[in-house]
XYZ file of C-alpha atoms in Angstrom:
294
model
C 82.730 77.636 102.690
C 82.003 81.322 102.147
C 85.733 81.702 101.356
C 85.297 79.711 98.176
C 82.232 81.666 97.133
C 84.081 84.957 97.495
C 87.109 83.662 95.612
C 84.862 82.495 92.789
C 83.236 85.903 92.584
C 86.636 87.565 92.035
C 87.145 85.436 88.867
C 90.901 85.715 89.090
C 93.225 83.376 87.176
C 93.801 80.216 89.205
C 97.210 80.030 90.892
C 98.609 76.655 92.034
C 99.088 76.239 95.769
C 102.104 74.164 96.732
C 102.567 73.017 100.313
C 103.058 69.733 102.137
C 101.404 68.796 105.421
C 103.615 67.862 108.356
C 101.333 65.911 110.755
C 103.401 67.137 113.693
C 102.818 70.783 112.718
C 99.387 71.188 111.057
C 99.177 74.859 112.015
C 102.263 75.513 109.912
C 100.388 74.192 106.887
C 97.369 76.387 107.676
C 99.598 79.442 108.014
C 100.988 78.778 104.527
C 97.452 78.411 103.221
C 96.385 81.709 104.797
C 99.544 83.354 103.468
C 98.683 82.118 99.971
C 95.079 83.348 100.264
C 96.288 86.687 101.553
C 98.642 87.162 98.577
C 96.178 86.035 95.930
C 93.000 87.687 97.235
C 91.706 90.424 99.536
C 89.666 87.980 101.635
C 91.575 88.577 104.874
C 91.065 92.334 104.588
C 87.294 92.008 104.564
C 85.166 92.450 107.680
C 83.607 89.014 107.206
C 86.972 87.182 107.124
C 86.726 85.849 110.688
C 83.195 84.573 110.166
C 84.082 82.923 106.838
C 87.136 81.122 108.234
C 85.226 80.069 111.344
C 82.554 78.609 109.053
C 85.148 76.479 107.250
C 86.690 75.247 110.519
C 83.300 74.376 112.031
C 82.261 72.498 108.880
C 85.521 70.507 108.905
C 85.056 69.516 112.559
C 81.443 68.550 111.917
C 82.441 66.418 108.950
C 85.148 64.670 110.964
C 82.737 63.954 113.817
C 80.067 62.588 111.468
C 82.600 60.481 109.563
C 83.895 58.893 112.783
C 80.342 58.183 113.940
C 79.337 56.612 110.629
C 82.571 54.633 110.467
C 81.869 53.206 113.915
C 78.352 52.244 112.826
C 79.724 50.600 109.706
C 82.197 48.505 111.701
C 79.362 47.045 113.760
C 77.815 45.497 110.626
C 79.652 42.316 109.621
C 79.792 41.628 105.863
C 78.123 38.409 104.708
C 80.450 36.022 102.935
C 79.411 34.992 99.437
C 79.583 31.250 100.220
C 77.364 31.434 103.276
C 74.868 33.589 101.382
C 74.468 31.038 98.620
C 74.166 28.125 101.018
C 71.829 29.608 103.615
C 69.540 31.819 101.562
C 66.941 30.535 99.090
C 67.058 31.943 95.582
C 65.340 35.303 95.408
C 63.242 36.562 92.591
C 64.450 39.968 91.417
C 62.232 42.803 92.497
C 60.384 44.638 89.785
C 61.864 48.106 89.588
C 61.076 50.435 86.773
C 64.151 51.118 84.693
C 65.410 54.684 84.934
C 64.359 56.758 81.964
C 65.800 59.951 80.592
C 63.009 61.784 82.379
C 64.567 60.672 85.683
C 67.389 63.098 85.063
C 65.001 66.021 84.915
C 65.075 68.060 88.131
C 61.843 68.921 89.886
C 60.181 72.136 88.771
C 61.753 75.243 90.415
C 59.905 78.390 91.483
C 59.141 81.033 88.861
C 61.854 83.434 90.072
C 64.467 80.685 90.027
C 63.270 79.605 86.596
C 63.924 83.081 85.185
C 67.427 83.066 86.633
C 68.067 79.632 85.124
C 67.053 80.848 81.677
C 69.569 83.680 81.910
C 72.530 81.645 83.238
C 71.747 78.245 81.715
C 72.350 76.705 85.169
C 69.905 75.382 87.758
C 69.366 76.813 91.233
C 70.397 74.075 93.729
C 68.046 72.503 96.260
C 68.270 73.236 99.994
C 71.130 70.735 100.264
C 73.156 72.470 97.523
C 72.453 69.658 95.048
C 69.524 68.537 92.853
C 66.394 66.377 93.160
C 65.540 63.899 90.375
C 62.680 61.445 89.981
C 64.834 58.403 90.820
C 67.334 59.908 93.236
C 68.651 63.139 94.727
C 71.999 64.445 95.905
C 73.221 67.069 98.352
C 76.655 68.377 99.275
C 78.867 70.448 101.498
C 82.501 71.287 100.784
C 83.725 67.968 102.163
C 81.065 65.422 101.190
C 78.352 64.475 98.717
C 75.322 62.411 99.791
C 73.266 60.491 97.229
C 69.777 59.363 98.324
C 67.952 56.660 96.342
C 64.401 55.500 97.211
C 63.914 51.705 96.852
C 60.918 49.373 97.385
C 59.887 49.146 101.050
C 61.432 46.104 102.734
C 64.578 46.064 100.609
C 67.495 44.306 102.327
C 71.137 45.295 102.009
C 71.943 42.012 100.271
C 69.606 43.027 97.432
C 71.590 46.212 96.748
C 74.637 46.526 94.529
C 76.848 49.541 95.124
C 80.249 50.141 93.536
C 82.169 53.229 94.595
C 85.367 53.955 92.698
C 87.602 56.990 92.607
C 85.839 58.492 89.596
C 82.642 56.447 89.227
C 79.465 55.390 91.057
C 77.129 52.503 90.245
C 74.097 51.801 92.453
C 71.025 49.627 91.901
C 69.221 46.451 92.837
C 70.472 42.991 91.903
C 69.053 41.724 88.626
C 67.918 45.225 87.600
C 69.363 48.095 85.582
C 71.476 50.507 87.703
C 69.593 53.462 89.117
C 72.757 55.590 89.183
C 75.666 54.765 86.882
C 78.174 57.369 85.788
C 81.390 59.315 86.252
C 81.734 61.723 89.176
C 82.054 65.468 88.633
C 85.318 65.205 90.609
C 87.274 62.388 92.260
C 86.369 60.950 95.678
C 88.263 58.992 98.336
C 86.887 55.429 98.018
C 88.275 54.344 101.399
C 86.292 57.119 103.107
C 83.029 56.411 101.260
C 80.272 54.008 102.286
C 76.568 53.263 101.852
C 73.706 51.942 103.974
C 69.954 51.325 103.893
C 67.728 53.556 105.997
C 64.427 52.049 107.196
C 64.651 49.432 104.416
C 63.358 51.964 101.883
C 66.167 54.405 101.127
C 69.756 53.746 100.014
C 72.091 56.480 101.263
C 75.580 56.798 99.748
C 78.145 59.054 101.472
C 81.004 60.232 99.231
C 84.063 62.025 100.616
C 85.469 64.536 98.130
C 89.144 64.397 97.244
C 89.197 68.159 96.622
C 87.419 69.605 99.651
C 87.671 73.212 98.539
C 85.293 73.037 95.558
C 81.547 72.836 95.062
C 80.344 70.197 92.595
C 78.165 71.382 89.712
C 76.689 67.895 89.344
C 77.058 64.511 91.015
C 77.351 62.452 87.831
C 78.602 63.918 84.570
C 75.871 64.323 81.986
C 73.141 65.332 84.403
C 71.954 68.978 84.701
C 74.403 71.316 86.433
C 73.663 73.667 89.309
C 74.759 77.272 89.688
C 77.441 77.040 92.393
C 77.100 80.774 92.978
C 73.688 79.992 94.491
C 74.875 77.491 97.116
C 74.140 78.380 100.739
C 77.019 77.343 103.055
C 76.375 76.891 106.749
C 76.909 80.047 108.789
C 79.158 80.119 111.820
C 81.043 82.462 114.129
C 84.342 82.379 115.975
C 82.341 82.258 119.193
C 81.043 78.833 118.112
C 84.567 77.358 118.223
C 86.261 75.879 121.255
C 88.827 78.199 122.951
C 91.893 76.400 121.567
C 90.674 76.381 117.960
C 89.437 79.958 118.206
C 92.821 81.105 119.538
C 94.657 79.383 116.676
C 92.363 80.876 114.015
C 92.623 84.385 115.495
C 96.437 84.089 115.610
C 96.657 83.042 111.966
C 94.309 85.813 110.862
C 96.330 88.393 112.817
C 99.583 87.153 111.286
C 98.190 87.332 107.743
C 96.955 90.898 108.234
C 100.353 91.869 109.651
C 102.157 90.340 106.646
C 99.903 92.153 104.192
C 100.694 95.459 105.924
C 104.427 94.686 106.099
C 104.369 94.391 109.895
C 105.850 91.646 112.125
C 103.802 88.549 112.931
C 102.922 87.472 116.464
C 105.919 85.100 116.571
C 108.255 87.834 115.322
C 106.869 90.299 117.883
C 107.458 87.733 120.633
C 111.063 87.204 119.485
C 111.658 90.956 119.341
C 110.331 91.362 122.865
C 112.587 88.543 124.086
C 115.625 90.195 122.430
C 114.786 93.605 123.924
C 114.494 92.015 127.338
C 117.816 90.223 126.896
C 119.534 93.455 125.790
C 118.160 95.358 128.780
C 119.441 92.641 131.125
C 122.939 92.785 129.578
C 123.796 96.457 129.011
C 127.522 95.578 128.999
C 127.111 93.786 125.641
C 127.447 95.713 122.356
C 124.656 94.940 119.871
C 125.371 97.812 117.484
C 126.746 95.557 114.727
C 124.378 92.637 115.331
C 122.090 91.497 112.537
C 118.669 90.096 113.409
C 116.213 88.091 111.307
């Protein structure tokens, strides 16, 4: 996550990255990505490069673990068919919920220091979750996901909630009432990897998986106040926090990128050169003077 912050600070013209992922060789894709970053920025030459890349890897693994856990929890809840709901449940009177006003899109008052910074930049300092808190709802984010939290009357059941998650739009509220959140996303999400649930029958939590997982959102829904993405605080991590296999792969890729930037052979090329030297020493009768090597 710190990688993105540093790249934003450089303010260089954006350069398209073109590469396709081969599921059988994911490290090949990562090497291309590191090669691209190495050519377009000086990130890999910085002392904090290992820590920044380890942070991104740890965050990705954490997101994957949480997504699998939440997906398993979701599968344990069986959806109620519309027919059975109408037949078995008595008609419910809609709960009285105050309609969201324009004031609900006003963030809570920041500290004086943050307020001065906001006046200079025109942007708002994000909350502790790198999002914003409103009167009717709040949202937080990391590079991979956005979480929207909406307080509802205590005792609210899931059948009383309406939640529509589309690629570019979110609509959440209670049946028979005006939507609490209704608008277009700052960026697209992956609807198949998004879901919602009710926590303690008083809070609706909506998990949104970003389609572009290398960008911080300035707002959750377009039209609401925007945060200063330069003020986000990504989770810190170290290479020592990774498992041995992942750490070895990350260190290898970082070494290879530094070697390429200095015009030196990569670890694979060094290994091939060593194998060729060994072969030549074992076969002195062979003439390699006119041989060409890649």
